[in-house]
mmCIF file of C-alpha atoms in Angstrom:
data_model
loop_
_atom_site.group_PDB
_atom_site.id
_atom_site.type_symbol
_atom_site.label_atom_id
_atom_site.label_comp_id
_atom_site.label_asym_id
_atom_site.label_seq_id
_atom_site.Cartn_x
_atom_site.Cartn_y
_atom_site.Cartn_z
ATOM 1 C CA UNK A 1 -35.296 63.954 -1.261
ATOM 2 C CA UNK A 2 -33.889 60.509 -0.514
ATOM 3 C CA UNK A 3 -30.372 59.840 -0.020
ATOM 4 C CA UNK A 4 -29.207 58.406 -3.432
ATOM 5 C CA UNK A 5 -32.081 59.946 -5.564
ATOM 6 C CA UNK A 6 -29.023 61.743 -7.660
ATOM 7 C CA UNK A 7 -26.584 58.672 -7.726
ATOM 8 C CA UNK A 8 -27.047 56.433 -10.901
ATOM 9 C CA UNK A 9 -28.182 53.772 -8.014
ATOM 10 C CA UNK A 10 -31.728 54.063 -8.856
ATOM 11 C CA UNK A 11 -30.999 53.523 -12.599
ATOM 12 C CA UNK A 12 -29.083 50.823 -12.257
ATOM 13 C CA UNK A 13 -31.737 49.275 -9.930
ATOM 14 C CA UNK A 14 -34.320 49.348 -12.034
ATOM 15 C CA UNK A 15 -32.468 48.248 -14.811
ATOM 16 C CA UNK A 16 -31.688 45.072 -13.029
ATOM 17 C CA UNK A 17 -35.544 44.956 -12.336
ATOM 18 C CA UNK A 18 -36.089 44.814 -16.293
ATOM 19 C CA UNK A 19 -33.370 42.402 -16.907
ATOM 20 C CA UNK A 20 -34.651 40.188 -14.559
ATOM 21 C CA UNK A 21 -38.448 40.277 -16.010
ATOM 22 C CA UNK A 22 -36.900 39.919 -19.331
ATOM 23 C CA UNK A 23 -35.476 36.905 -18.295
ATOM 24 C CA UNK A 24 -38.583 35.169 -17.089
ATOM 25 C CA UNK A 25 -40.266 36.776 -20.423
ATOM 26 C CA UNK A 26 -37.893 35.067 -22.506
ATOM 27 C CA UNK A 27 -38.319 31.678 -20.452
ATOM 28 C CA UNK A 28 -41.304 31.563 -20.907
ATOM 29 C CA UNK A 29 -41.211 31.929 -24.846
ATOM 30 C CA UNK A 30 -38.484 29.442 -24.875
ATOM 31 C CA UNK A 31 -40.481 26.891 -22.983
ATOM 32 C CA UNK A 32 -43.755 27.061 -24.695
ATOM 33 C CA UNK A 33 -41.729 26.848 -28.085
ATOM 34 C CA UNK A 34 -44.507 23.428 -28.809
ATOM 35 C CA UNK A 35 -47.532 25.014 -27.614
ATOM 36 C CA UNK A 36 -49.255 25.446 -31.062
ATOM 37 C CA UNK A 37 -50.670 29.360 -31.145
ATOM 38 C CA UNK A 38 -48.455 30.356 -28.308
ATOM 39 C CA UNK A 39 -47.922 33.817 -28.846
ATOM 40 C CA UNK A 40 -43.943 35.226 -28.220
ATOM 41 C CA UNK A 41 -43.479 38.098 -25.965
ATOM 42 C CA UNK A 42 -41.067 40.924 -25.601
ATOM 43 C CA UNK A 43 -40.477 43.475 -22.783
ATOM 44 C CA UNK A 44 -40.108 47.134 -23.615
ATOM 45 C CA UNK A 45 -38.338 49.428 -22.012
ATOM 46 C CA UNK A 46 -35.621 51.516 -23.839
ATOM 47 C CA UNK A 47 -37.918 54.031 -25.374
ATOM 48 C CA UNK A 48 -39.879 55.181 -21.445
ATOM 49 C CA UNK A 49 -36.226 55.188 -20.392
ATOM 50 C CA UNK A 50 -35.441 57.419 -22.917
ATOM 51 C CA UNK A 51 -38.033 59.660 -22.690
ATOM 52 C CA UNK A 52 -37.466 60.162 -18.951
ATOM 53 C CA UNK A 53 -33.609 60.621 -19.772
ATOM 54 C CA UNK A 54 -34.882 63.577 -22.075
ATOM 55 C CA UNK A 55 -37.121 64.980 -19.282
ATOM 56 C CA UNK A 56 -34.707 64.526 -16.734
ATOM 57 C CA UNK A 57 -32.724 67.964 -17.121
ATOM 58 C CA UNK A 58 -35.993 69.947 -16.803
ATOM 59 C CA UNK A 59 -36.393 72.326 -14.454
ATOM 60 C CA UNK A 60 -38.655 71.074 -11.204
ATOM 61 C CA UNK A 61 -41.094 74.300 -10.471
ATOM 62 C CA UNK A 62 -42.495 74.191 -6.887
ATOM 63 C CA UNK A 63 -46.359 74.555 -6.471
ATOM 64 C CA UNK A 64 -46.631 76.401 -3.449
ATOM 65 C CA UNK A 65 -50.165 76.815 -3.983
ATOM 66 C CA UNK A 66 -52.816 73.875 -5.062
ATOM 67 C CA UNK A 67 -53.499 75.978 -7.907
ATOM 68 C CA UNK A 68 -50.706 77.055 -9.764
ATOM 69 C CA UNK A 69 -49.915 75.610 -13.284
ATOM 70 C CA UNK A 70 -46.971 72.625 -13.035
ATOM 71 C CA UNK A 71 -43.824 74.128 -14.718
ATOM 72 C CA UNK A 72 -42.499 70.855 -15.415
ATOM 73 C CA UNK A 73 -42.872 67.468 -14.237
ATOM 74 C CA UNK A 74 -39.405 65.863 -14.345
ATOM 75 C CA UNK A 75 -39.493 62.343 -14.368
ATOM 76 C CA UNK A 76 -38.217 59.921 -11.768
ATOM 77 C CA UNK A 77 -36.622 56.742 -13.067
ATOM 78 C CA UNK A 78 -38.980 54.624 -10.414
ATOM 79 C CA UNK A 79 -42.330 56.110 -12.343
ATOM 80 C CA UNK A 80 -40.915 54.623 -15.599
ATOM 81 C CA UNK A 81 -42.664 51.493 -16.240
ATOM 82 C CA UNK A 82 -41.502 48.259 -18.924
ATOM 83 C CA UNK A 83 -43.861 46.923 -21.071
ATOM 84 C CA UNK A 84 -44.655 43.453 -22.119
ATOM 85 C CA UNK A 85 -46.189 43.105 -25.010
ATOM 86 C CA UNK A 86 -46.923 40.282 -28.242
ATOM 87 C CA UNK A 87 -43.843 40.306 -30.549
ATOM 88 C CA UNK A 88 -46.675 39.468 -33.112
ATOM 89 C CA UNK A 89 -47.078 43.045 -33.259
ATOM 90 C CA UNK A 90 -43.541 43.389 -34.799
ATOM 91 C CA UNK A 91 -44.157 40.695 -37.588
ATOM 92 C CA UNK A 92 -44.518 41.670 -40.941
ATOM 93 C CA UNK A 93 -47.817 42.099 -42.255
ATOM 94 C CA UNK A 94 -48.809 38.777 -43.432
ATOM 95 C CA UNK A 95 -46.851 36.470 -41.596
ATOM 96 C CA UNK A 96 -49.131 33.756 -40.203
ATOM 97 C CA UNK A 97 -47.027 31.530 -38.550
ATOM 98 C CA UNK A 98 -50.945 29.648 -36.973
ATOM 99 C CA UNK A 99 -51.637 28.646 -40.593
ATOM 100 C CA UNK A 100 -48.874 25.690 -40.023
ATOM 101 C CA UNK A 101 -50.417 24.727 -36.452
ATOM 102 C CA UNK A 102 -47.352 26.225 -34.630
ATOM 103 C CA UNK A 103 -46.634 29.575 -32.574
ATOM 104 C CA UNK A 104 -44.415 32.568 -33.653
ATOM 105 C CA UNK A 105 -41.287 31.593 -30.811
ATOM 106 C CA UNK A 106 -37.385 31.775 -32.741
ATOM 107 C CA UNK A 107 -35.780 29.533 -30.325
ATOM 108 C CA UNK A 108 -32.626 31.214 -32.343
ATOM 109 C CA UNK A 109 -33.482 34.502 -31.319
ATOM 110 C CA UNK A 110 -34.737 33.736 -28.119
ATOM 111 C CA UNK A 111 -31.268 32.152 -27.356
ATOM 112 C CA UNK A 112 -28.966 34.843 -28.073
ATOM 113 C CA UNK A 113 -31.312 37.764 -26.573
ATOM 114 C CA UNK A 114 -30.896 35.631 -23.545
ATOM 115 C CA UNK A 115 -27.302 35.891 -24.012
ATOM 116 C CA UNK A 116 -27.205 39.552 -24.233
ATOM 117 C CA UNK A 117 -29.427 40.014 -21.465
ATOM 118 C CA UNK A 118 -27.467 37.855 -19.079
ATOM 119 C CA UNK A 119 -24.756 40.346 -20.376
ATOM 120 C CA UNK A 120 -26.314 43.191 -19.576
ATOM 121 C CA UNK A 121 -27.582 42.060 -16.377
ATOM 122 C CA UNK A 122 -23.833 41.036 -15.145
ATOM 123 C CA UNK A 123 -22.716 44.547 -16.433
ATOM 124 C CA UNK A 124 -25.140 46.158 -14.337
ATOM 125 C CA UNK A 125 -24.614 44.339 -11.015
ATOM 126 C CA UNK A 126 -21.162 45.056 -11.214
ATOM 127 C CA UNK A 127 -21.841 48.675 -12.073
ATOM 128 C CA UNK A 128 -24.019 48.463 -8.764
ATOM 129 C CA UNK A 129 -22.042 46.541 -6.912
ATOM 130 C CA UNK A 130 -18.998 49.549 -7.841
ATOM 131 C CA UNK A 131 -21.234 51.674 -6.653
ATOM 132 C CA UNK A 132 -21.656 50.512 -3.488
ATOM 133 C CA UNK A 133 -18.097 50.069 -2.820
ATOM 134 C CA UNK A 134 -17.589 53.933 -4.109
ATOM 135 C CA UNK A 135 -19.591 54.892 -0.907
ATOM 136 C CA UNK A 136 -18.504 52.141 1.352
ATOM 137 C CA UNK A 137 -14.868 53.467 0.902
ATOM 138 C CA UNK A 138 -16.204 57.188 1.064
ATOM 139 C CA UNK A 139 -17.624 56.118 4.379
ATOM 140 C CA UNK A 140 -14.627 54.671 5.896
ATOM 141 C CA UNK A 141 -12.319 57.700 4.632
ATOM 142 C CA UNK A 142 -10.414 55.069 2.506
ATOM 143 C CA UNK A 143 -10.813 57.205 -1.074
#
């Protein structure tokens, strides 16, 4: 068991990890807003957080044999993985935006998710960044 396995440390790591690669995502959609046929992209994340948040409470069985059936397979927040993937997937059906020679990028949209992710990212470094002091002052006896 590593050290700050049951802290929210390795939460709020990887959540920095997603903001960050949603960052470059969005970049990129913003700066290939003239390539005609560019295709927008997204990154996903939320719902394999969530998922891990429900199977996080489960009780961890030990195998003591090779054999034995897994009782549950709790998931650690470094196995959950974002996904990028084509926002053309979200359009409605119908929506063609090739027809007219350009791509599917809302430089609208694009600009205030970037907002809210800079947001979020901020939030969580500080939330880190809290952490770390929490310990730093548990270390030095200063709590």
């Amino acid at each position: 068991m590593r050290l700050f396995d049951s802290t929210k440390i390795p939460l709020l790591g990887k959540a920095l990890d997603v903001y960050s690669l949603r960052q470059k995502v969005m970049a990129s959609n913003i700066s290939n807003i003239t390539v005609p046929g560019y295709k927008s992209q997204s990154v996903s994340f939320e719902e394999q957080l969530a998922a891990a948040e429900k199977n996080s409470g489960a009780v961890r069985g030990a195998a003591t044999n090779p054999k034995h059936l897994s009782i549950s397979a709790a998931t650690d927040i470094r196995d959950v993985q974002e996904k990028v993937y084509d926002t053309s997937e979200d359009k409605p059906e119908g929506y063609n935006e090739l027809a007219s020679g350009f791509n599917d990028v809302d430089i609208d949209y694009e600009m205030a998710e970037l907002a809210k992710n800079q947001i979020r990212f901020r939030f969580g470094s500080r939330l880190l960044g809290d952490t770390f002091k929490g310990i730093q002052k548990a270390i030095r006896g200063s709590v």
